[in-house]
Amino acid sequence: MVVVEFSIIPLGVGTSVSKFIAPALKEMEKRNIKYEVTSMCTIFEARSVKEALEVIAAAHEAVFKNRVNRIVTMIKIDDRRDKKISMKGKVRSLMSHLKKNRDECGD
Amino acid sequence: MVVVEFSIIPLGVGTSVSKFIAPALKEMEKRNIKYEVTSMCTIFEARSVKEALEVIAAAHEAVFKNRVNRIVTMIKIDDRRDKKISMKGKVRSLMSHLKKNRDECGD
Amino acid sequence: MVVVEFSIIPLGVGTSVSKFIAPALKEMEKRNIKYEVTSMCTIFEARSVKEALEVIAAAHEAVFKNRVNRIVTMIKIDDRRDKKISMKGKVRSLMSHLKKNRDECGD
Amino acid sequence: MVVVEFSIIPLGVGTSVSKFIAPALKEMEKRNIKYEVTSMCTIFEARSVKEALEVIAAAHEAVFKNRVNRIVTMIKIDDRRDKKISMKGKVRSLMSHLKKNRDECGD
């Protein structure tokens, strides 16, 4: 599994852009992709980089439908092959190490 | 307010890196910064870009303590001045537009 | 045309990573993609997002060949449809505006 | 030395944005920072992360002067401490490994 983050920025459509970004998420739902939305990006899991990038290409394309003429899309892929990774597993691992750090500091 | 995302990647310390990233979050807690951890990044709010970048510089520095010799840190800043933004507000806005998209499609 | 930037970070293979990144560029050359290398990223033009992402997926895959077990790949796509963009044209436009800024300031 | 890449995206000011980005570069010149402009980002060297982020904060702020109300700024920092890095040195190292790759493949 790969874990992937992306964000889509439409240019020249005003400073409120969520109306224009919503179709990207709609596109992911059409494809039955489970995703997590944050205030800065969308995150999802995929079986391969190829699959992940196809989903993002479709999401990116969906944003062009509403008279948007320029889009900057950012993508970050985490692809690990010596161990199975997942969105939940990555957060769990970080939190357990943070807990150890807190304990060591006597917090 | 600005909303800021960052991620810190330590190089050359193996493929499991959460142990090395945990001190960055510990540093944020010391400074009483409320943050959201996701599987791909950390997100927080700050009063200004200057304040946000000082926090990230300190988090970045904290990762060097455990014999880490190279770090790539990525930052994305969302700075809006015609309207107050927040992490919660941004997600709420996107979700309300997504709901409209779903309704229009008869879902 | 879309203009695309990407960078590939192999984890756990030491702090010197160019040996591991070189196969990504070799992969692009095999595909006759003209690219620009900078100290922080690789930039190229493609006819579509789909084409661009296929190239990057292949470059990303090429890096896994040398016993690399984890890779973080970042991508930024600039896709403009109201005007033809190019790597040269974008720099030229920015430089002409910078020149105006300098002139206005009496430099 | 750290090597730093950044890009500034003004939202809601049309699809042609170089006019709005030029003041960021003007700001760097005022501070005597040598930078490299590419079609996707600006790259420079700094003595520390702190210094680098101060420069970028100033560049980011400069873009707000021309009635821009929202900016997304992306930053990538490469901070290596077991060896001195530079923009030139990083490209040179990658190119020498790419040459070896080409030679091995009989190109």
Short mmCIF file of C-alpha atoms in Angstrom, two decimals, chain A residues 1 6 15-16 19 26 32 38 40 44 51 53-54 56-57 62 75 79 89 95 100 103:
data_model
loop_
_atom_site.label_atom_id
_atom_site.label_comp_id
_atom_site.label_asym_id
_atom_site.label_seq_id
_atom_site.Cartn_x
_atom_site.Cartn_y
_atom_site.Cartn_z
CA MET A 1 0.00 0.00 0.00
CA PHE A 6 -2.67 15.83 -2.48
CA THR A 15 -10.19 33.62 -2.67
CA SER A 16 -12.91 31.14 -1.63
CA LYS A 19 -16.74 25.26 -4.06
CA LYS A 26 -17.01 13.84 -5.54
CA ASN A 32 -15.22 4.35 -4.08
CA THR A 38 -7.93 17.89 6.40
CA MET A 40 -4.72 21.51 4.04
CA PHE A 44 -5.87 8.26 0.88
CA GLU A 51 -3.43 3.60 -9.03
CA LEU A 53 -1.89 8.88 -9.55
CA GLU A 54 -4.83 7.83 -11.73
CA ILE A 56 -5.48 12.20 -8.49
CA ALA A 57 -5.45 12.85 -12.24
CA ALA A 62 -12.92 17.26 -12.25
CA ILE A 75 1.08 15.45 -4.47
CA ASP A 79 5.75 4.25 -0.82
CA GLY A 89 -0.64 2.52 11.27
CA MET A 95 1.84 8.60 18.64
CA LYS A 100 7.68 7.60 25.02
CA ASP A 103 7.32 9.83 29.52
#
